[in-house]
mmCIF file with all atom_site columns, C-alpha atoms and ligand atoms in Angstrom:
data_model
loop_
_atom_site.group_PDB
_atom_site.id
_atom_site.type_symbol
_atom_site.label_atom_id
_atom_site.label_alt_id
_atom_site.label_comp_id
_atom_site.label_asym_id
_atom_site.label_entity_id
_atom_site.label_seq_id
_atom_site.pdbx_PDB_ins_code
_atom_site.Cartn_x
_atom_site.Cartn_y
_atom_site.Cartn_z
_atom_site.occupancy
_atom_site.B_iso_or_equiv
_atom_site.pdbx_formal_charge
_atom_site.auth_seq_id
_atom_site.auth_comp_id
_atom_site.auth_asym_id
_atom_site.auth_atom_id
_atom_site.pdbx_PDB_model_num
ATOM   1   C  CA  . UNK A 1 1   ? -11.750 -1.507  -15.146 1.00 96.00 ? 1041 UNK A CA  1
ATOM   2   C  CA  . UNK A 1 2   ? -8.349  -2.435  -14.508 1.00 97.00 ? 1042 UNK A CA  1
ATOM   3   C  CA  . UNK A 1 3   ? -5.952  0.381   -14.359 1.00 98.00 ? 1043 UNK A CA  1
ATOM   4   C  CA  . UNK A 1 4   ? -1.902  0.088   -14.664 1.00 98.00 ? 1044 UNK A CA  1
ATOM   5   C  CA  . UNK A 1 5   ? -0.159  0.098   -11.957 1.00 98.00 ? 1045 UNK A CA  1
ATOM   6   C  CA  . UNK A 1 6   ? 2.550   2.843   -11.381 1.00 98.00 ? 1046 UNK A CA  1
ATOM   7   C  CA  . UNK A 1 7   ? 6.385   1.398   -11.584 1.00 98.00 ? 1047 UNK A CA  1
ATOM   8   C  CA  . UNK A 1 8   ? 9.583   2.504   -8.902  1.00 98.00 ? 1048 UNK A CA  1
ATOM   9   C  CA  . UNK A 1 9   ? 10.894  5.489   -10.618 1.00 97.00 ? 1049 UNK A CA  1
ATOM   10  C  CA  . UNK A 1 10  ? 7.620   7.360   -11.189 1.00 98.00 ? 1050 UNK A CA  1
ATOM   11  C  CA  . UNK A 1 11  ? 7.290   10.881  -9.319  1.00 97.00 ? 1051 UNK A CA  1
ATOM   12  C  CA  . UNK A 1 12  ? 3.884   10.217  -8.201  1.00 98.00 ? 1052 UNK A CA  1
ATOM   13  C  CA  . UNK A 1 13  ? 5.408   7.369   -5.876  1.00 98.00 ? 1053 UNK A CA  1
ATOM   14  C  CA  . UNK A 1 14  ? 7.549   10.117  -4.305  1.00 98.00 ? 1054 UNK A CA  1
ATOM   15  C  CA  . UNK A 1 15  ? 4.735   12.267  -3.618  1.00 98.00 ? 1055 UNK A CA  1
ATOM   16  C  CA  . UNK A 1 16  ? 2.763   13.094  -0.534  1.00 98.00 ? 1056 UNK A CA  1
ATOM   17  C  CA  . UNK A 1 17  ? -1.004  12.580  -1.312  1.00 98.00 ? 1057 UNK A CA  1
ATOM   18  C  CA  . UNK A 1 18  ? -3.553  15.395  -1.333  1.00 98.00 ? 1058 UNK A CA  1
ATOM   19  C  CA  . UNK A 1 19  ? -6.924  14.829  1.058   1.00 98.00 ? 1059 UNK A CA  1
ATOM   20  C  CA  . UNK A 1 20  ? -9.830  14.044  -0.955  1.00 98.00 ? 1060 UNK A CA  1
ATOM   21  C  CA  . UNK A 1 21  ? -13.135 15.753  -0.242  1.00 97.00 ? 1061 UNK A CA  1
ATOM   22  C  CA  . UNK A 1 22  ? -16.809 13.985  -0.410  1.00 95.00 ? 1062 UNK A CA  1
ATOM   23  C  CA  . UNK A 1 23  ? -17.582 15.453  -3.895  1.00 95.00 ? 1063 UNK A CA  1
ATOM   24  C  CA  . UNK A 1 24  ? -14.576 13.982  -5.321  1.00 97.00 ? 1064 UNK A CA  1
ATOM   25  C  CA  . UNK A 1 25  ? -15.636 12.918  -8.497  1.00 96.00 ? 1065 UNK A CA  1
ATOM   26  C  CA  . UNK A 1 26  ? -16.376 9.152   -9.689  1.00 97.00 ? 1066 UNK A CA  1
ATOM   27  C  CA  . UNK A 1 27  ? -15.377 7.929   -5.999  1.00 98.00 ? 1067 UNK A CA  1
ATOM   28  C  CA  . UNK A 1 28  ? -17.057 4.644   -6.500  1.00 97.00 ? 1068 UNK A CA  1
ATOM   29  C  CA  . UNK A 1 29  ? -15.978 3.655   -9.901  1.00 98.00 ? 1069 UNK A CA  1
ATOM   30  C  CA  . UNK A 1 30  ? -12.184 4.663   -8.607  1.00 98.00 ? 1070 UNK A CA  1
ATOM   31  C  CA  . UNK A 1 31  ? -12.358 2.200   -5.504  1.00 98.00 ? 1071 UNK A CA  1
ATOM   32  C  CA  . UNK A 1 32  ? -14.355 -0.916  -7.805  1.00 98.00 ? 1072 UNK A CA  1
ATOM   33  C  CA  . UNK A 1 33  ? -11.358 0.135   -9.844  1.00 98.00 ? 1073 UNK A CA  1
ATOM   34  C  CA  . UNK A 1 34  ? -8.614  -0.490  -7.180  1.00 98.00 ? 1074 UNK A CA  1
ATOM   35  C  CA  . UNK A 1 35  ? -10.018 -3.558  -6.339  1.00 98.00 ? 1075 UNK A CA  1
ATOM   36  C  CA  . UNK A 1 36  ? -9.914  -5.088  -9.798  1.00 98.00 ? 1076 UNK A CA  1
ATOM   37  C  CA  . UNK A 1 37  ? -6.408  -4.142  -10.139 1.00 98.00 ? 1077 UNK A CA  1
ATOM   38  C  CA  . UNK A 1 38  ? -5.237  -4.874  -7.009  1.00 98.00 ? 1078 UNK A CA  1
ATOM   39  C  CA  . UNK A 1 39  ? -6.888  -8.407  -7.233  1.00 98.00 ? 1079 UNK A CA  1
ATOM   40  C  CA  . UNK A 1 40  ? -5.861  -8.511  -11.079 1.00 97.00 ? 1080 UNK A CA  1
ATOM   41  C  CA  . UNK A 1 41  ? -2.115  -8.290  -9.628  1.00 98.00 ? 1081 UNK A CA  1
ATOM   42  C  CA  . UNK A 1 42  ? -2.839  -10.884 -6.399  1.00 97.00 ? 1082 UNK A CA  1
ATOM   43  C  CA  . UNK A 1 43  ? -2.070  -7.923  -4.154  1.00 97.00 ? 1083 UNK A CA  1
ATOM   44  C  CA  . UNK A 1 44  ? -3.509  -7.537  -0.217  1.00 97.00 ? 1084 UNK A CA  1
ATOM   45  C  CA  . UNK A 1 45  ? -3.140  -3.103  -0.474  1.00 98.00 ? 1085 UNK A CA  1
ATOM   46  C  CA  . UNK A 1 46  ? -3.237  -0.884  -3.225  1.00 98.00 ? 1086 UNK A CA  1
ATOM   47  C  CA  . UNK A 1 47  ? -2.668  2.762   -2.530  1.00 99.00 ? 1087 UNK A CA  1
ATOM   48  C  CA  . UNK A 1 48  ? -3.825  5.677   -5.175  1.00 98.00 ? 1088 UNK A CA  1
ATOM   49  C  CA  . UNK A 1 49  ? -0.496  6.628   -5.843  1.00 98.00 ? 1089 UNK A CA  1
ATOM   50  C  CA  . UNK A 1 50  ? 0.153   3.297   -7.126  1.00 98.00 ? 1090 UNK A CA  1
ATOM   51  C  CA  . UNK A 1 51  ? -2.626  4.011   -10.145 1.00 98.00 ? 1091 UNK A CA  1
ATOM   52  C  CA  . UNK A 1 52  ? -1.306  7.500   -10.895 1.00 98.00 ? 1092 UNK A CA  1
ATOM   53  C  CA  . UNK A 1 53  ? -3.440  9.123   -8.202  1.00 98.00 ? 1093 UNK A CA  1
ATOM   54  C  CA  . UNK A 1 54  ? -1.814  11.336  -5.578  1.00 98.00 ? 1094 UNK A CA  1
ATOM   55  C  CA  . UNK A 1 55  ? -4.232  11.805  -2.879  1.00 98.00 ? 1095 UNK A CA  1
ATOM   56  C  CA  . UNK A 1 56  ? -5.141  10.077  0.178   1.00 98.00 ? 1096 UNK A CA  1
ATOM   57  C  CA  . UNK A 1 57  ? -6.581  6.773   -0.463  1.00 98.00 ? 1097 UNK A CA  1
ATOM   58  C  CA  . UNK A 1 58  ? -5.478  2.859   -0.088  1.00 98.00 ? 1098 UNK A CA  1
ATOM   59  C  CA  . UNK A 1 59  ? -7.428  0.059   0.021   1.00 98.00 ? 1099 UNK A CA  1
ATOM   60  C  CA  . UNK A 1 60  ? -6.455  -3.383  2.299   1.00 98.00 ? 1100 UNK A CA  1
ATOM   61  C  CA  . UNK A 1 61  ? -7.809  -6.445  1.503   1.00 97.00 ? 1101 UNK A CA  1
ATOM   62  C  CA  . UNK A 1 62  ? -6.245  -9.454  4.151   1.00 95.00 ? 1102 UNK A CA  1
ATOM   63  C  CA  . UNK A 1 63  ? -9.292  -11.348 4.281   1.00 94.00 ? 1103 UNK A CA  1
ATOM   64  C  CA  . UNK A 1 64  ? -7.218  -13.443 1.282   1.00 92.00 ? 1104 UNK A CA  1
ATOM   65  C  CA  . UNK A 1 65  ? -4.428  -14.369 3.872   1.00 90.00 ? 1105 UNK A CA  1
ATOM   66  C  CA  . UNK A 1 66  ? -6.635  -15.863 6.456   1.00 90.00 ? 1106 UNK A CA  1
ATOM   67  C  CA  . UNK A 1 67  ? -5.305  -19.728 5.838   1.00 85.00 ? 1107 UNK A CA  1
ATOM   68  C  CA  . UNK A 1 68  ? -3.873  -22.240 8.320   1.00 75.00 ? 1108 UNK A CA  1
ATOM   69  C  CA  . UNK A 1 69  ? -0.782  -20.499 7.921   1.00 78.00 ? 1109 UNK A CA  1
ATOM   70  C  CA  . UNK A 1 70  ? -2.484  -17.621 9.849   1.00 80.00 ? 1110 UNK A CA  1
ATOM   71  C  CA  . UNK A 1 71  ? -4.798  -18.921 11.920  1.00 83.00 ? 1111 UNK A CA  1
ATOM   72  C  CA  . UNK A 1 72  ? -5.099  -16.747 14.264  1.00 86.00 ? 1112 UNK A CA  1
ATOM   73  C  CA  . UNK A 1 73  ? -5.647  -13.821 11.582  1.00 88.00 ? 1113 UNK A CA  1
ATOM   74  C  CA  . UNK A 1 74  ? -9.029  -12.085 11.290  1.00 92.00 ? 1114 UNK A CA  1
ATOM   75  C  CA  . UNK A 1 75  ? -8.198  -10.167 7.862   1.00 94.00 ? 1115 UNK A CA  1
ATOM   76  C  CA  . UNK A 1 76  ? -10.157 -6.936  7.044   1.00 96.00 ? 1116 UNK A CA  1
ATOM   77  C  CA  . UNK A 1 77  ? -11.380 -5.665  3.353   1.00 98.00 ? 1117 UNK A CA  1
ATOM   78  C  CA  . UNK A 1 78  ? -11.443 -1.359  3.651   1.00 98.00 ? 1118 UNK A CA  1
ATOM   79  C  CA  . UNK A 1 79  ? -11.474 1.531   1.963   1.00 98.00 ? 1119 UNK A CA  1
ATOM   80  C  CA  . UNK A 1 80  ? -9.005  4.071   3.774   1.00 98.00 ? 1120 UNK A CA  1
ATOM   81  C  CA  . UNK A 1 81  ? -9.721  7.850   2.965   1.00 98.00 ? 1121 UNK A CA  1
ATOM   82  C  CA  . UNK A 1 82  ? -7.583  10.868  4.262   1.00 98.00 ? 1122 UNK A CA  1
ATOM   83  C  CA  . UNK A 1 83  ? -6.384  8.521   7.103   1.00 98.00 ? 1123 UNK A CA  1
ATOM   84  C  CA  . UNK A 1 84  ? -3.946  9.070   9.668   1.00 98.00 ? 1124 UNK A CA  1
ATOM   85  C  CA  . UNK A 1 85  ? -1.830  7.349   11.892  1.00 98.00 ? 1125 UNK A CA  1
ATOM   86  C  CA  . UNK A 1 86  ? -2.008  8.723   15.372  1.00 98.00 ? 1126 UNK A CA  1
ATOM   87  C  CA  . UNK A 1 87  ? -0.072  5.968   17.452  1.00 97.00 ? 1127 UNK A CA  1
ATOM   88  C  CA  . UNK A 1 88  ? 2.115   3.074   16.485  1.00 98.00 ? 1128 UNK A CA  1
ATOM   89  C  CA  . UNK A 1 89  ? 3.141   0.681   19.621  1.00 98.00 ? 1129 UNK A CA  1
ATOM   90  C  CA  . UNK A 1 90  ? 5.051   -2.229  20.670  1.00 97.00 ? 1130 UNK A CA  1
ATOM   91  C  CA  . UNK A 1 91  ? 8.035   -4.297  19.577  1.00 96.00 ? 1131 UNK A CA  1
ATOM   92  C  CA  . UNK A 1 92  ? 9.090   -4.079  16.197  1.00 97.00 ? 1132 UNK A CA  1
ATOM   93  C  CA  . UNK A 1 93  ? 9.039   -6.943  14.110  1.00 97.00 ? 1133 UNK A CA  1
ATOM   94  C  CA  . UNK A 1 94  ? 10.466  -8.103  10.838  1.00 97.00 ? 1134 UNK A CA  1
ATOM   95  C  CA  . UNK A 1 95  ? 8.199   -9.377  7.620   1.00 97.00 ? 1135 UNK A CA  1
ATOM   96  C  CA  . UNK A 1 96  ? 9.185   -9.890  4.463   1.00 97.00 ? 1136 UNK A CA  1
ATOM   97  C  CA  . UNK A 1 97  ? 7.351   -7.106  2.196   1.00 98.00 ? 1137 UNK A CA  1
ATOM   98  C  CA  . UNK A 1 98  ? 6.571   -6.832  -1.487  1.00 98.00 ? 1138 UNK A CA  1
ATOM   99  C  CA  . UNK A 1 99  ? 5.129   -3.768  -3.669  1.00 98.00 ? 1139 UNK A CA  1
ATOM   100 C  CA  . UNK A 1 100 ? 2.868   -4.215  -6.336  1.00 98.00 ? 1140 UNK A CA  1
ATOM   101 C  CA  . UNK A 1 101 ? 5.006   -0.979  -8.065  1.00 98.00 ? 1141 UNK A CA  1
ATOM   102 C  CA  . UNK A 1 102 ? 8.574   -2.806  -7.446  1.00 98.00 ? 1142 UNK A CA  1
ATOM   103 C  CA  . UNK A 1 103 ? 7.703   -6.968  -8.736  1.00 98.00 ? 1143 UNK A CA  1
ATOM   104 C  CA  . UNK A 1 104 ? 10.566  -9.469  -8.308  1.00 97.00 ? 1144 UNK A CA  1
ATOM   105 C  CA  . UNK A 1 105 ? 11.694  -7.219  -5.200  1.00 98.00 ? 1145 UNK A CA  1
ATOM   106 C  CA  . UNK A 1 106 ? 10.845  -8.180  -1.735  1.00 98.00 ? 1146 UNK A CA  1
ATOM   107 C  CA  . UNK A 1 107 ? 12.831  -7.990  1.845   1.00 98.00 ? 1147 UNK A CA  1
ATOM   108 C  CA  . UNK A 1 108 ? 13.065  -7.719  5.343   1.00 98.00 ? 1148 UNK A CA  1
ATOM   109 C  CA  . UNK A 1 109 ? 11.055  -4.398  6.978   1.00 98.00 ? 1149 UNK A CA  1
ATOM   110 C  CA  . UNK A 1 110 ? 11.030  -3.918  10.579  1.00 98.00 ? 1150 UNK A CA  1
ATOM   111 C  CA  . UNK A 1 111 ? 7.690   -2.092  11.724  1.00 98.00 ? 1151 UNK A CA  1
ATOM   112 C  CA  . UNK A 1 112 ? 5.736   -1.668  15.388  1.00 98.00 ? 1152 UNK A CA  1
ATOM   113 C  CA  . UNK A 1 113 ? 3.149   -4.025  15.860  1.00 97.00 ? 1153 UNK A CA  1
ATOM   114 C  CA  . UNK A 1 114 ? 0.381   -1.929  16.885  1.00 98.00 ? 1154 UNK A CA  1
ATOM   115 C  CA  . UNK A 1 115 ? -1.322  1.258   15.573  1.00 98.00 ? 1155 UNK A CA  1
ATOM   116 C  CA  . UNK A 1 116 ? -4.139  3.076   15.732  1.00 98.00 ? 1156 UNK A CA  1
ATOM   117 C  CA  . UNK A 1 117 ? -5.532  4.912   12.833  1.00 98.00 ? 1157 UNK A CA  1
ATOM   118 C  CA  . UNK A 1 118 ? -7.981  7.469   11.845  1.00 98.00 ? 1158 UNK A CA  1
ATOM   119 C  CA  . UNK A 1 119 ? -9.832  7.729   8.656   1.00 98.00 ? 1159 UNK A CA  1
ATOM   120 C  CA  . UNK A 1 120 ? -13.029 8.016   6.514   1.00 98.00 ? 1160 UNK A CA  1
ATOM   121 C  CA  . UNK A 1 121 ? -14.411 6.013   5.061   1.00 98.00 ? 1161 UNK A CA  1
ATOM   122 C  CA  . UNK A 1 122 ? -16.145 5.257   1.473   1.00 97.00 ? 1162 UNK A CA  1
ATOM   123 C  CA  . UNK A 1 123 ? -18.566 7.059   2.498   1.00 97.00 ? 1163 UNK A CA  1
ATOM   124 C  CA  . UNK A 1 124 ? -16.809 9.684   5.240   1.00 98.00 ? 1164 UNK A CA  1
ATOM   125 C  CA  . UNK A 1 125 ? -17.386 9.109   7.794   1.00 98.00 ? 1165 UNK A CA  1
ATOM   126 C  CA  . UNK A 1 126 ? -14.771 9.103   10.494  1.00 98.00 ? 1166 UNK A CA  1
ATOM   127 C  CA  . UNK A 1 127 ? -13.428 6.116   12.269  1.00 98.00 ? 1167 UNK A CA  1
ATOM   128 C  CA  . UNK A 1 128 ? -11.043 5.190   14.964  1.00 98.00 ? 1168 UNK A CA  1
ATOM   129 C  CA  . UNK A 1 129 ? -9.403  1.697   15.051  1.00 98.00 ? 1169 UNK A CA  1
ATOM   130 C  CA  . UNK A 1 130 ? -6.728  -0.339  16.144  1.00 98.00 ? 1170 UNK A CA  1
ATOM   131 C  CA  . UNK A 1 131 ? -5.125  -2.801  14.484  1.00 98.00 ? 1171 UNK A CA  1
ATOM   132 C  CA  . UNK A 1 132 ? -2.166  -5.392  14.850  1.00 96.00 ? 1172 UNK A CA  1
ATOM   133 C  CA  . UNK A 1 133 ? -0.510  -8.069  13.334  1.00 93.00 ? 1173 UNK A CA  1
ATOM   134 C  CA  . UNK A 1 134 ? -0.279  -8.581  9.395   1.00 94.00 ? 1174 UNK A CA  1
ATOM   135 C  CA  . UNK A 1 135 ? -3.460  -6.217  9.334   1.00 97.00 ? 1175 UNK A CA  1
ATOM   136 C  CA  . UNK A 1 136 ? -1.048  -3.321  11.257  1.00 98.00 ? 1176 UNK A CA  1
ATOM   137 C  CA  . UNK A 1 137 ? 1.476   -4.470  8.918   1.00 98.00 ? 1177 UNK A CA  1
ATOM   138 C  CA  . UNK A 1 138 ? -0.595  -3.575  5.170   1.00 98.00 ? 1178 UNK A CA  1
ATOM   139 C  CA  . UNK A 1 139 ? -1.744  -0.437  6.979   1.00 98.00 ? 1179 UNK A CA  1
ATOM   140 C  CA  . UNK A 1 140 ? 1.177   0.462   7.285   1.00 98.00 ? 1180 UNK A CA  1
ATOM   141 C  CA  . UNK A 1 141 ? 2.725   -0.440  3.940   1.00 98.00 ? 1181 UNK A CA  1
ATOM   142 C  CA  . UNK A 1 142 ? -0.374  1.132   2.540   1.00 98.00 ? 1182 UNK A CA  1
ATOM   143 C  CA  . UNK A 1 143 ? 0.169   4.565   4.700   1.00 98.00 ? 1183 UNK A CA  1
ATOM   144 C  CA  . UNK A 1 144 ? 3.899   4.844   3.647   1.00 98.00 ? 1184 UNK A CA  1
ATOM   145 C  CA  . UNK A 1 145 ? 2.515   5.393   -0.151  1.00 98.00 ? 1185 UNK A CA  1
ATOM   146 C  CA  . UNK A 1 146 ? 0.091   8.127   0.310   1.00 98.00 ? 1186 UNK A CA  1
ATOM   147 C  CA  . UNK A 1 147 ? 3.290   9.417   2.371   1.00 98.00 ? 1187 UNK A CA  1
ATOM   148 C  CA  . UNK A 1 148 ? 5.426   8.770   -0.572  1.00 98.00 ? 1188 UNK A CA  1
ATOM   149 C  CA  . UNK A 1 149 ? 7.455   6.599   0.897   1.00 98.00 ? 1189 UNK A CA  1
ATOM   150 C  CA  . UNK A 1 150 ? 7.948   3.264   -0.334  1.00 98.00 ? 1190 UNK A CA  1
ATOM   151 C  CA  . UNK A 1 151 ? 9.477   -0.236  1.747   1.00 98.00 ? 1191 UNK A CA  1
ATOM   152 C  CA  . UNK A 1 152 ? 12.930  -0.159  -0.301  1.00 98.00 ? 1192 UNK A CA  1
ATOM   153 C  CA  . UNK A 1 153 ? 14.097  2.589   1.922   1.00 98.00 ? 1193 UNK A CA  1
ATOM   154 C  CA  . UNK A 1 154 ? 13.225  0.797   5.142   1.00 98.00 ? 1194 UNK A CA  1
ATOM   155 C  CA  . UNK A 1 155 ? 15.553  -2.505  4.150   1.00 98.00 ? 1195 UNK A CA  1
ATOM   156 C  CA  . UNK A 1 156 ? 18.796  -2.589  5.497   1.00 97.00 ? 1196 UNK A CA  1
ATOM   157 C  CA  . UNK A 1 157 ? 21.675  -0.576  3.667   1.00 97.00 ? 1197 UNK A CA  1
ATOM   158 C  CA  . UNK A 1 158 ? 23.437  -3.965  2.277   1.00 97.00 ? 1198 UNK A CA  1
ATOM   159 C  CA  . UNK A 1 159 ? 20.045  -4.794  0.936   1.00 97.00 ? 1199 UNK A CA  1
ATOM   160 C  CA  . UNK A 1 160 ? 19.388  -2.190  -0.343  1.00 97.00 ? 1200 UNK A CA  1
ATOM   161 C  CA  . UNK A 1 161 ? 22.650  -2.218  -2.446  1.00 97.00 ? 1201 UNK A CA  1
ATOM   162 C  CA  . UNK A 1 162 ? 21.948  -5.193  -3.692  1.00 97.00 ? 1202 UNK A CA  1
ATOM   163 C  CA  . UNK A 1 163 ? 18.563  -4.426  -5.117  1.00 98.00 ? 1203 UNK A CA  1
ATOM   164 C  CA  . UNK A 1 164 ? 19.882  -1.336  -7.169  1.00 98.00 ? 1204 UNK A CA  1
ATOM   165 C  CA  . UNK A 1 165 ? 19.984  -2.930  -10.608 1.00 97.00 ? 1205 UNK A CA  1
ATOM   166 C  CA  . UNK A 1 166 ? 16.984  -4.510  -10.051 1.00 97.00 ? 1206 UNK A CA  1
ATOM   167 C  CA  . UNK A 1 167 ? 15.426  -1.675  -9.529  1.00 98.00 ? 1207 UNK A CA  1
ATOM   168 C  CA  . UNK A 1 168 ? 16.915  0.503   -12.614 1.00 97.00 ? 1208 UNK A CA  1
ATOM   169 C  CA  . UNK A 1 169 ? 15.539  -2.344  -14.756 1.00 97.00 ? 1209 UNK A CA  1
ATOM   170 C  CA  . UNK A 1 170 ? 12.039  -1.486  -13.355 1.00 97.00 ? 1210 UNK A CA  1
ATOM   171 C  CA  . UNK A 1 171 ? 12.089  1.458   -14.207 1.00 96.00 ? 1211 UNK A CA  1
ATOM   172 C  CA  . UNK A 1 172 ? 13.117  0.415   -17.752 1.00 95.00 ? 1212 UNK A CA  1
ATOM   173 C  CA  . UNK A 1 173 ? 10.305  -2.056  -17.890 1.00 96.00 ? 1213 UNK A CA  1
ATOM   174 C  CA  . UNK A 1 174 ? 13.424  -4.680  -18.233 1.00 96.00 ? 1214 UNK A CA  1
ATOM   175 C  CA  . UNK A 1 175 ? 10.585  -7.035  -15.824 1.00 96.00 ? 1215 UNK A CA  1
ATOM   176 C  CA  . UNK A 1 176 ? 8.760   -10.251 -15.835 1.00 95.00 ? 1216 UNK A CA  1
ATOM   177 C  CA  . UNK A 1 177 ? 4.939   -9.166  -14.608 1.00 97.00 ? 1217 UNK A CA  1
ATOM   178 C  CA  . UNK A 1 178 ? 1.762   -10.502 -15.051 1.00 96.00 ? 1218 UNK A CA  1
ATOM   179 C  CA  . UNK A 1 179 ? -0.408  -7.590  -14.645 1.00 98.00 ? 1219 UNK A CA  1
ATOM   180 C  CA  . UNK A 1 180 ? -0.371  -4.391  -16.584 1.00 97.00 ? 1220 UNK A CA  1
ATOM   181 C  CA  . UNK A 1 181 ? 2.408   -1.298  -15.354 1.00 98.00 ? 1221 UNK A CA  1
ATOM   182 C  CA  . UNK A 1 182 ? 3.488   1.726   -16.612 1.00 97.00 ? 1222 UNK A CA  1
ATOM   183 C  CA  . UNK A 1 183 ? 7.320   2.993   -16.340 1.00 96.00 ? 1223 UNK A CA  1
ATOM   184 C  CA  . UNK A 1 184 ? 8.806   5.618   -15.727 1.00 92.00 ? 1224 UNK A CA  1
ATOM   185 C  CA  . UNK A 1 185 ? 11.712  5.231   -18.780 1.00 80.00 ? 1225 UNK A CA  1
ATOM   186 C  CA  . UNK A 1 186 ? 9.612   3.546   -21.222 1.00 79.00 ? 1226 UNK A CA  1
HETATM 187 NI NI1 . NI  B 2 .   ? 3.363   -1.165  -2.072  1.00 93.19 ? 2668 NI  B NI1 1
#
């Protein structure tokens, strides 16, 4: 089923998410459900928030960007529960990141390279990776939302001017999208 996805200006994009426990109810049909949407929408990571939902959970799909443009990438499809970021290393580098909950909005975001996460799961149990590159890079997107924090406030302050009226039409649903949202002032 594909589920709306949340639009900048909602309070559940400002909100820290809530761990999840292994009796949480419907757990399957919610992740199938993320995965339609987020592929519904074209998207590489869809966090819960994103669908209304605030507790811990994003999914990353990158497989989709392995292409000659990346050739180097080995993309990863995951469910992320209750995860956290223990360590993020080296140099920062720039990418140009989108949001699923802010369309026709995208800019620079400066981010380490390297991290190493811990997380359940779909079906909890506990792992310990590392990851880099664009895969570091979603993870971390991803992470930000479950910490309610979204990529506008990492762009620089003269971009981030710029993007204000943008962003108070989003909220109005004053937006060109292909995939179903709900606002905030609608
Ligand atoms: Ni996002």
């Amino acid at each position: 089923m594909i589920l709306p996805i949340v639009a900048y200006g909602d309070n559940v994009l400002k909100r820290k998410g809530k761990e999840i426990h292994s009796e949480y109810q419907d757990l399957k049909q919610l992740i199938d459900n993320m995965y339609e949407t987020m592929y519904k929408a074209s998207g590489i990571g869809l966090a819960a928030p994103q669908i209304g939902l605030s507790i811990r959970l994003f999914i990353v799909d990158s497989v989709q960007m392995e292409s000659k443009d990346n050739p180097k990438l080995k993309g990863i499809k995951k469910v992320f529960i209750n995860p956290t970021i223990i360590h993020e290393s080296g140099e920062e580098w720039k990418y140009e990141e989108g949001c699923l909950s802010i369309p026709g909005v995208r800019g620079d975001v400066y981010r380490k390279a390297n991290l190493k996460i811990k997380y359940q799961d779909e079906n909890f149990e506990w792992k310990e990776e590392s990851y880099d590159d664009i895969n570091a890079r979603v993870i971390q997107h991803e992470y930000d939302h479950i910490e309610g924090i979204l990529f506008t406030e990492k762009l620089a302050p003269l971009k981030r001017k710029m993007i204000q009226k943008k962003l108070q039409k989003i909220m109005k649903g004053d937006v060109d999208v292909s995939y179903k949202m709900k606002f905030p002032n609608v």
